[in-house]
Amino acid sequence: MLSPETSDFAIALDKITGILNAHGVSLPEDLNPLLATKELLLHTDSDLVLPQLKKIENLVENVANLNFDDIISNLKEVEHKFLPPEIDPLIGEIENALNSYSSSKSRRKRYKFGRLFPSLSAFEAEDETLLFIGKPSNDSQNPAYMEDSQVRGTDNNSSIPVGLTYVGQLLTHDMSLDDTSQLGESNQPRRISNRATPWLDLDTIYKFNGVKAPRSDDDRAKLALGNNMGNDRDFARNDQGRAILADRRNDENNNIAQLAAVFMKFHNVMVDELRASGVPERKLFKKAKKLTVAHWQSVVVNEFLPSFVEGTTLNKIAENGRQFYNNGMARSGMIPVEFSVAANRFGHSNARGRYTLNEEFDRVRLFPLSESELDRNLLGGVPIGAERQIEWERFFDFSDYGIDNTGGSDQFGGLQVARKIDRLLARPLLRLPIGGPGLPDFVLDQENQVAGMPVVSLASLTLLRGKALGVPSGQDVARAMGFVPLTNDQFELNNPDEIVLPEPLDEAPLSLYILEEARIQNEGEKLGDVGGTILAEVVLGLLERDRASILNKNFVSPITHSSAVKMADIIAHIGWVDLPDNS
């Protein structure tokens, strides 16, 4: 018969198992010592008090790759554990097994940000200067330094389909979330937890920061789709229209919401096809998720990166390996701030100010610029009705499927293209209607308001975030990477006709440098040396160091019968585009 104290310890071990399972970690064979310990306890009665609780707490605290905070707190609920002496040797075995198991990257629960170039000094500029560089103009005839306008007479259309802008946004959501650093303060990246998993595993869809995606009530192997307006291409939503999903960032705007829904639908289609092939019910969800993640990674590798990174840069990495994002960084899942708040923010320049979703909902602003546009824009957080449904042939190239949707001279008439990569952002992105709680007052633009609410410039936010995280200047990073640095004169930062700065700057913030580097080196079609190398090395490095990724598996898509997948393939397979009848 077990004493109450021994029984309590057995209960504590049960809690360890339960919490591991709750975090998606099943006990592998090398954790059998834990099970053996429980079994031994069930057959042993001893009043010998051994100081094992602290030892196990230390074990748990040292397993940095798993989130054991809840385990520690549960163990502390039970005081004065009574253990038989036979247990003592098994504790060491448990420790070794857990430490061995926790080395698996795919099971890490705590990830950090860091620096790609820790020896470089942070770029220094006053907050006032950074706000000034990124602020919008309230004179429509005199656009600001980072503001595009018809007055400029520029043709900022690239050759890249607009949908890839939002593939980039989904990639950002999938790799990182910093919700603790503070603007206007100095933050140490290595002390900032990344709330996302960095492995391109679609945690942003399936389970984000402890929140699981809802399952379908009718089929528990499927993800829940369908709003209260009867649109099965939208998220499930509550009565207030709020999306029910793992990562609420995926409902920030209409376009990212519908792209995220594409991958949820793809998962559900995979469930149907796997079930039809005879896969047991208990394995359907896991296998469908695995296939969905693999197709997502293939889109990133085979469509997204080649669209925005020069082939010479990708070939150089393939031939010579990564030179800056080393294996230690990649193995730990560290996200460099040079990537998260600089190289990976180039998509802000890609985003258009207006989009046509379908024939009825055309030339609609991404964010409202006036009260008259409050009811007709692409802000998220609301149920998506049929009138706001994206016709995907307007966002991605379906020419391989027989759809010729060039649109002629009307850039909104067919397949729309992203804006070129340069410092000029579409006007709505310099006037985000998010002023108020959650941001420090000094970033709010009181001169530019929408519906009486101060706006915030996304360009300014990016510049300020880079300073807050101690990101080096673009020129310093270029030198560290062995490239000849561009100059502020080339960026027109010293051109009084473009901008008169509150203080002179000899060098530029890295995020601005990367945008202008793309313009100067590649006419804005693709990232330049610094930006392209950082983007590709981090993304490919994480995939290379993840044993479960397609770069370490012989992945062959069941829909393309090759390793290469594009967004058009996924959308066509789920039936969300009208393909021509070639019968």
CSV table of N, CA and C in Angstrom, one decimal, residues 5-127:
chain,number,residue,atom,x,y,z
A,5,GLU,N,2.4,10.3,1.1
A,5,GLU,CA,3.4,11.1,0.5
A,5,GLU,C,4.0,10.4,-0.8
A,6,THR,N,4.2,9.1,-0.8
A,6,THR,CA,4.6,8.4,-2.0
A,6,THR,C,3.6,8.5,-3.1
A,7,SER,N,2.3,8.4,-2.7
A,7,SER,CA,1.3,8.5,-3.7
A,7,SER,C,1.3,9.9,-4.3
A,8,ASP,N,1.6,10.9,-3.5
A,8,ASP,CA,1.7,12.3,-4.0
A,8,ASP,C,2.7,12.4,-5.1
A,9,PHE,N,3.9,11.8,-4.8
A,9,PHE,CA,4.9,11.9,-5.8
A,9,PHE,C,4.5,11.2,-7.1
A,10,ALA,N,3.9,10.1,-7.0
A,10,ALA,CA,3.4,9.4,-8.2
A,10,ALA,C,2.4,10.3,-9.0
A,11,ILE,N,1.6,11.0,-8.2
A,11,ILE,CA,0.6,12.0,-8.8
A,11,ILE,C,1.4,13.1,-9.6
A,12,ALA,N,2.5,13.5,-8.9
A,12,ALA,CA,3.3,14.6,-9.5
A,12,ALA,C,3.9,14.1,-10.8
A,13,LEU,N,4.4,12.8,-10.8
A,13,LEU,CA,4.9,12.3,-12.1
A,13,LEU,C,3.9,12.2,-13.1
A,14,ASP,N,2.7,11.8,-12.7
A,14,ASP,CA,1.5,11.8,-13.7
A,14,ASP,C,1.3,13.2,-14.3
A,15,LYS,N,1.5,14.2,-13.4
A,15,LYS,CA,1.3,15.6,-13.9
A,15,LYS,C,2.3,15.9,-15.0
A,16,ILE,N,3.6,15.4,-14.7
A,16,ILE,CA,4.6,15.7,-15.8
A,16,ILE,C,4.2,15.1,-17.1
A,17,THR,N,3.7,13.9,-17.1
A,17,THR,CA,3.3,13.2,-18.3
A,17,THR,C,2.1,14.0,-18.9
A,18,GLY,N,1.2,14.4,-18.1
A,18,GLY,CA,0.0,15.1,-18.6
A,18,GLY,C,0.4,16.4,-19.3
A,19,ILE,N,1.3,17.2,-18.6
A,19,ILE,CA,1.7,18.5,-19.2
A,19,ILE,C,2.5,18.3,-20.4
A,20,LEU,N,3.4,17.3,-20.5
A,20,LEU,CA,4.1,17.0,-21.7
A,20,LEU,C,3.1,16.8,-22.8
A,21,ASN,N,2.1,16.0,-22.6
A,21,ASN,CA,1.1,15.6,-23.6
A,21,ASN,C,0.3,16.9,-24.0
A,22,ALA,N,0.1,17.8,-23.0
A,22,ALA,CA,-0.7,19.0,-23.4
A,22,ALA,C,0.1,19.9,-24.3
A,23,HIS,N,1.5,19.8,-24.2
A,23,HIS,CA,2.3,20.6,-25.0
A,23,HIS,C,2.6,19.9,-26.3
A,24,GLY,N,1.9,18.8,-26.6
A,24,GLY,CA,2.1,18.1,-27.8
A,24,GLY,C,3.3,17.2,-27.8
A,25,VAL,N,3.9,16.9,-26.7
A,25,VAL,CA,5.1,16.0,-26.6
A,25,VAL,C,4.7,14.6,-26.0
A,26,SER,N,4.7,13.6,-26.9
A,26,SER,CA,4.4,12.3,-26.4
A,26,SER,C,5.7,11.6,-25.9
A,27,LEU,N,5.6,10.8,-24.9
A,27,LEU,CA,6.8,10.1,-24.3
A,27,LEU,C,7.4,9.1,-25.2
A,28,PRO,N,8.6,9.3,-25.7
A,28,PRO,CA,9.2,8.3,-26.6
A,28,PRO,C,9.8,7.2,-25.7
A,29,GLU,N,10.4,6.2,-26.4
A,29,GLU,CA,10.9,5.0,-25.7
A,29,GLU,C,12.1,5.4,-24.8
A,30,ASP,N,12.8,6.5,-25.1
A,30,ASP,CA,14.0,6.8,-24.3
A,30,ASP,C,13.5,7.5,-23.0
A,31,LEU,N,12.3,7.7,-22.8
A,31,LEU,CA,11.8,8.2,-21.5
A,31,LEU,C,11.1,7.1,-20.7
A,32,ASN,N,11.4,5.8,-21.0
A,32,ASN,CA,10.9,4.8,-20.2
A,32,ASN,C,11.3,4.8,-18.8
A,33,PRO,N,12.5,5.4,-18.4
A,33,PRO,CA,12.8,5.5,-17.0
A,33,PRO,C,11.7,6.2,-16.2
A,34,LEU,N,11.1,7.2,-16.8
A,34,LEU,CA,10.0,7.9,-16.1
A,34,LEU,C,8.9,7.0,-15.8
A,35,LEU,N,8.5,6.2,-16.8
A,35,LEU,CA,7.4,5.2,-16.6
A,35,LEU,C,7.8,4.2,-15.6
A,36,ALA,N,9.1,3.7,-15.6
A,36,ALA,CA,9.6,2.7,-14.7
A,36,ALA,C,9.5,3.3,-13.3
A,37,THR,N,9.8,4.6,-13.1
A,37,THR,CA,9.8,5.2,-11.8
A,37,THR,C,8.4,5.1,-11.2
A,38,LYS,N,7.4,5.5,-12.1
A,38,LYS,CA,6.0,5.4,-11.6
A,38,LYS,C,5.6,4.0,-11.2
A,39,GLU,N,6.1,3.1,-12.0
A,39,GLU,CA,5.7,1.7,-11.8
A,39,GLU,C,6.3,1.2,-10.4
A,40,LEU,N,7.6,1.6,-10.2
A,40,LEU,CA,8.2,1.2,-9.0
A,40,LEU,C,7.6,1.8,-7.8
A,41,LEU,N,7.1,3.0,-7.9
A,41,LEU,CA,6.5,3.7,-6.8
A,41,LEU,C,5.2,3.0,-6.4
A,42,LEU,N,4.5,2.5,-7.4
A,42,LEU,CA,3.2,1.8,-7.2
A,42,LEU,C,3.4,0.5,-6.4
A,43,HIS,N,4.6,0.0,-6.3
A,43,HIS,CA,4.8,-1.3,-5.7
A,43,HIS,C,5.7,-1.1,-4.5
A,44,THR,N,6.0,0.1,-4.0
A,44,THR,CA,6.9,0.3,-2.9
A,44,THR,C,6.3,1.2,-1.9
A,45,ASP,N,6.5,0.9,-0.6
A,45,ASP,CA,6.1,1.7,0.5
A,45,ASP,C,7.2,2.0,1.3
A,46,SER,N,7.6,3.3,1.5
A,46,SER,CA,8.7,3.7,2.3
A,46,SER,C,8.5,5.0,2.9
A,47,ASP,N,9.0,5.1,4.1
A,47,ASP,CA,8.9,6.4,4.8
A,47,ASP,C,10.2,7.1,4.8
A,48,LEU,N,11.2,6.7,4.0
A,48,LEU,CA,12.5,7.3,3.9
A,48,LEU,C,12.4,8.6,3.1
A,49,VAL,N,12.7,9.7,3.7
A,49,VAL,CA,12.6,11.0,3.0
A,49,VAL,C,13.8,11.2,2.3
A,50,LEU,N,13.7,11.4,1.0
A,50,LEU,CA,14.9,11.8,0.2
A,50,LEU,C,14.6,13.2,-0.5
A,51,PRO,N,15.6,14.0,-0.5
A,51,PRO,CA,15.5,15.4,-1.0
A,51,PRO,C,15.5,15.4,-2.5
A,52,GLN,N,14.5,14.7,-3.1
A,52,GLN,CA,14.5,14.6,-4.6
A,52,GLN,C,13.7,15.8,-5.3
A,53,LEU,N,12.9,16.4,-4.5
A,53,LEU,CA,12.0,17.4,-5.2
A,53,LEU,C,12.9,18.5,-5.8
A,54,LYS,N,13.9,19.0,-5.1
A,54,LYS,CA,14.7,20.1,-5.6
A,54,LYS,C,15.5,19.6,-6.8
A,55,LYS,N,16.0,18.3,-6.7
A,55,LYS,CA,16.7,17.8,-7.8
A,55,LYS,C,15.9,17.7,-9.1
A,56,ILE,N,14.7,17.4,-8.9
A,56,ILE,CA,13.8,17.3,-10.1
A,56,ILE,C,13.5,18.7,-10.6
A,57,GLU,N,13.3,19.6,-9.7
A,57,GLU,CA,13.0,21.0,-10.1
A,57,GLU,C,14.2,21.6,-10.9
A,58,ASN,N,15.5,21.2,-10.4
A,58,ASN,CA,16.6,21.7,-11.1
A,58,ASN,C,16.7,21.1,-12.5
A,59,LEU,N,16.4,19.8,-12.6
A,59,LEU,CA,16.3,19.1,-13.8
A,59,LEU,C,15.4,19.8,-14.8
A,60,VAL,N,14.2,20.1,-14.3
A,60,VAL,CA,13.2,20.7,-15.2
A,60,VAL,C,13.7,22.1,-15.6
A,61,GLU,N,14.3,22.9,-14.7
A,61,GLU,CA,14.7,24.2,-15.1
A,61,GLU,C,15.9,24.2,-16.1
A,62,ASN,N,16.7,23.1,-16.1
A,62,ASN,CA,17.8,23.0,-17.0
A,62,ASN,C,17.4,22.5,-18.4
A,63,VAL,N,16.2,22.0,-18.5
A,63,VAL,CA,15.8,21.5,-19.8
A,63,VAL,C,15.2,22.7,-20.5
A,64,ALA,N,16.1,23.6,-21.1
A,64,ALA,CA,15.7,24.8,-21.6
A,64,ALA,C,14.9,24.7,-22.9
A,65,ASN,N,14.9,23.6,-23.5
A,65,ASN,CA,14.3,23.4,-24.8
A,65,ASN,C,12.8,23.2,-24.7
A,66,LEU,N,12.3,22.9,-23.5
A,66,LEU,CA,10.9,22.6,-23.4
A,66,LEU,C,10.3,23.6,-22.3
A,67,ASN,N,9.0,23.9,-22.5
A,67,ASN,CA,8.4,24.8,-21.5
A,67,ASN,C,7.9,24.1,-20.3
A,68,PHE,N,8.7,24.0,-19.3
A,68,PHE,CA,8.4,23.2,-18.1
A,68,PHE,C,7.9,24.1,-16.9
A,69,ASP,N,7.6,25.4,-17.2
A,69,ASP,CA,7.1,26.2,-16.1
A,69,ASP,C,6.0,25.6,-15.3
A,70,ASP,N,5.0,25.1,-16.1
A,70,ASP,CA,3.8,24.5,-15.5
A,70,ASP,C,4.2,23.2,-14.7
A,71,ILE,N,5.2,22.5,-15.1
A,71,ILE,CA,5.6,21.3,-14.4
A,71,ILE,C,6.2,21.7,-13.1
A,72,ILE,N,7.0,22.7,-13.1
A,72,ILE,CA,7.6,23.1,-11.8
A,72,ILE,C,6.5,23.5,-10.8
A,73,SER,N,5.6,24.3,-11.3
A,73,SER,CA,4.5,24.8,-10.4
A,73,SER,C,3.7,23.6,-9.8
A,74,ASN,N,3.5,22.6,-10.7
A,74,ASN,CA,2.7,21.5,-10.2
A,74,ASN,C,3.5,20.6,-9.2
A,75,LEU,N,4.8,20.5,-9.4
A,75,LEU,CA,5.6,19.8,-8.5
A,75,LEU,C,5.6,20.5,-7.1
A,76,LYS,N,5.6,21.8,-7.1
A,76,LYS,CA,5.7,22.6,-5.9
A,76,LYS,C,4.4,22.5,-5.1
A,77,GLU,N,3.4,22.0,-5.7
A,77,GLU,CA,2.1,21.9,-5.0
A,77,GLU,C,2.2,20.8,-3.9
A,78,VAL,N,3.1,19.8,-4.1
A,78,VAL,CA,3.2,18.7,-3.2
A,78,VAL,C,4.4,18.9,-2.4
A,79,GLU,N,4.3,18.9,-1.1
A,79,GLU,CA,5.5,19.1,-0.2
A,79,GLU,C,6.0,17.8,0.3
A,80,HIS,N,7.4,17.8,0.6
A,80,HIS,CA,8.0,16.7,1.3
A,80,HIS,C,7.7,15.3,0.7
A,81,LYS,N,8.3,15.1,-0.5
A,81,LYS,CA,8.1,13.8,-1.1
A,81,LYS,C,8.9,12.7,-0.4
A,82,PHE,N,8.2,11.6,-0.2
A,82,PHE,CA,8.8,10.4,0.4
A,82,PHE,C,9.1,9.4,-0.7
A,83,LEU,N,10.4,9.1,-0.9
A,83,LEU,CA,10.8,8.2,-2.0
A,83,LEU,C,11.6,7.0,-1.5
A,84,PRO,N,11.4,5.9,-2.0
A,84,PRO,CA,12.2,4.7,-1.7
A,84,PRO,C,13.6,4.9,-2.3
A,85,PRO,N,14.6,4.3,-1.7
A,85,PRO,CA,16.0,4.5,-2.2
A,85,PRO,C,16.2,3.9,-3.6
A,86,GLU,N,15.3,3.0,-4.0
A,86,GLU,CA,15.5,2.4,-5.3
A,86,GLU,C,15.2,3.4,-6.4
A,87,ILE,N,14.6,4.5,-6.0
A,87,ILE,CA,14.2,5.5,-7.0
A,87,ILE,C,15.5,6.4,-7.4
A,88,ASP,N,16.4,6.5,-6.5
A,88,ASP,CA,17.5,7.5,-6.7
A,88,ASP,C,18.3,7.3,-8.0
A,89,PRO,N,18.7,6.0,-8.3
A,89,PRO,CA,19.4,5.9,-9.6
A,89,PRO,C,18.5,6.3,-10.8
A,90,LEU,N,17.2,6.0,-10.7
A,90,LEU,CA,16.4,6.3,-11.9
A,90,LEU,C,16.3,7.8,-12.1
A,91,ILE,N,16.4,8.6,-11.1
A,91,ILE,CA,16.3,10.1,-11.3
A,91,ILE,C,17.4,10.5,-12.3
A,92,GLY,N,18.6,10.0,-12.2
A,92,GLY,CA,19.6,10.4,-13.1
A,92,GLY,C,19.3,9.9,-14.6
A,93,GLU,N,18.7,8.7,-14.7
A,93,GLU,CA,18.3,8.3,-16.0
A,93,GLU,C,17.2,9.2,-16.6
A,94,ILE,N,16.3,9.6,-15.7
A,94,ILE,CA,15.2,10.5,-16.2
A,94,ILE,C,15.9,11.8,-16.7
A,95,GLU,N,16.8,12.3,-15.9
A,95,GLU,CA,17.5,13.6,-16.3
A,95,GLU,C,18.2,13.4,-17.7
A,96,ASN,N,18.9,12.4,-17.9
A,96,ASN,CA,19.6,12.1,-19.1
A,96,ASN,C,18.7,12.0,-20.3
A,97,ALA,N,17.6,11.2,-20.1
A,97,ALA,CA,16.6,11.0,-21.1
A,97,ALA,C,15.9,12.3,-21.5
A,98,LEU,N,15.5,13.1,-20.5
A,98,LEU,CA,14.8,14.4,-20.8
A,98,LEU,C,15.8,15.3,-21.6
A,99,ASN,N,17.0,15.4,-21.1
A,99,ASN,CA,17.9,16.3,-21.8
A,99,ASN,C,18.2,15.9,-23.2
A,100,SER,N,18.3,14.6,-23.4
A,100,SER,CA,18.5,14.0,-24.8
A,100,SER,C,17.3,14.3,-25.6
A,101,TYR,N,16.1,14.1,-25.1
A,101,TYR,CA,14.9,14.3,-25.9
A,101,TYR,C,14.7,15.8,-26.2
A,102,SER,N,15.1,16.7,-25.2
A,102,SER,CA,14.8,18.1,-25.4
A,102,SER,C,15.7,18.7,-26.4
A,103,SER,N,16.8,18.0,-26.9
A,103,SER,CA,17.7,18.5,-27.9
A,103,SER,C,17.0,18.5,-29.2
A,104,SER,N,15.9,17.9,-29.4
A,104,SER,CA,15.2,17.9,-30.7
A,104,SER,C,14.7,19.3,-30.9
A,105,LYS,N,15.0,19.9,-32.0
A,105,LYS,CA,14.6,21.3,-32.3
A,105,LYS,C,13.2,21.5,-32.4
A,106,SER,N,12.5,20.4,-33.0
A,106,SER,CA,11.1,20.5,-33.3
A,106,SER,C,10.3,20.6,-32.0
A,107,ARG,N,10.9,20.3,-30.9
A,107,ARG,CA,10.2,20.3,-29.6
A,107,ARG,C,10.5,21.5,-28.7
A,108,ARG,N,11.3,22.4,-29.2
A,108,ARG,CA,11.7,23.5,-28.4
A,108,ARG,C,10.4,24.4,-28.2
A,109,LYS,N,10.3,24.9,-27.0
A,109,LYS,CA,9.2,25.7,-26.6
A,109,LYS,C,9.6,27.2,-26.3
A,110,ARG,N,10.9,27.3,-26.1
A,110,ARG,CA,11.4,28.7,-25.8
A,110,ARG,C,12.4,29.1,-26.9
A,111,TYR,N,12.1,30.1,-27.6
A,111,TYR,CA,13.0,30.6,-28.6
A,111,TYR,C,13.3,32.1,-28.3
A,112,LYS,N,14.4,32.5,-28.8
A,112,LYS,CA,14.9,33.9,-28.6
A,112,LYS,C,15.2,34.6,-29.8
A,113,PHE,N,15.2,35.9,-29.7
A,113,PHE,CA,15.8,36.7,-30.8
A,113,PHE,C,17.3,36.9,-30.5
A,114,GLY,N,18.0,37.4,-31.4
A,114,GLY,CA,19.5,37.6,-31.2
A,114,GLY,C,20.0,38.5,-32.3
A,115,ARG,N,21.3,38.5,-32.4
A,115,ARG,CA,22.0,39.4,-33.4
A,115,ARG,C,22.8,38.5,-34.4
A,116,LEU,N,22.7,38.9,-35.6
A,116,LEU,CA,23.5,38.3,-36.6
A,116,LEU,C,24.9,38.7,-36.6
A,117,PHE,N,25.1,40.0,-36.2
A,117,PHE,CA,26.4,40.6,-36.1
A,117,PHE,C,26.6,41.3,-34.7
A,118,PRO,N,26.8,40.4,-33.7
A,118,PRO,CA,26.8,41.0,-32.3
A,118,PRO,C,28.0,41.9,-32.0
A,119,SER,N,29.0,41.9,-32.8
A,119,SER,CA,30.1,42.9,-32.6
A,119,SER,C,29.9,44.3,-33.1
A,120,LEU,N,28.9,44.4,-33.9
A,120,LEU,CA,28.6,45.7,-34.5
A,120,LEU,C,27.8,46.6,-33.5
A,121,SER,N,28.1,47.9,-33.6
A,121,SER,CA,27.4,48.9,-32.7
A,121,SER,C,26.0,49.2,-33.3
A,122,ALA,N,25.1,49.5,-32.4
A,122,ALA,CA,23.8,49.9,-32.8
A,122,ALA,C,23.8,51.2,-33.6
A,123,PHE,N,22.9,51.3,-34.6
A,123,PHE,CA,22.7,52.6,-35.3
A,123,PHE,C,22.1,53.6,-34.3
A,124,GLU,N,22.7,54.8,-34.3
A,124,GLU,CA,22.2,55.8,-33.4
A,124,GLU,C,21.5,57.0,-34.1
A,125,ALA,N,20.4,57.3,-33.7
A,125,ALA,CA,19.6,58.5,-34.2
A,125,ALA,C,18.6,58.8,-33.2
A,126,GLU,N,18.2,60.1,-33.2
A,126,GLU,CA,17.1,60.5,-32.2
A,126,GLU,C,15.8,59.9,-32.7
A,127,ASP,N,14.9,59.6,-31.8
A,127,ASP,CA,13.6,59.2,-32.1
A,127,ASP,C,12.9,60.2,-33.1
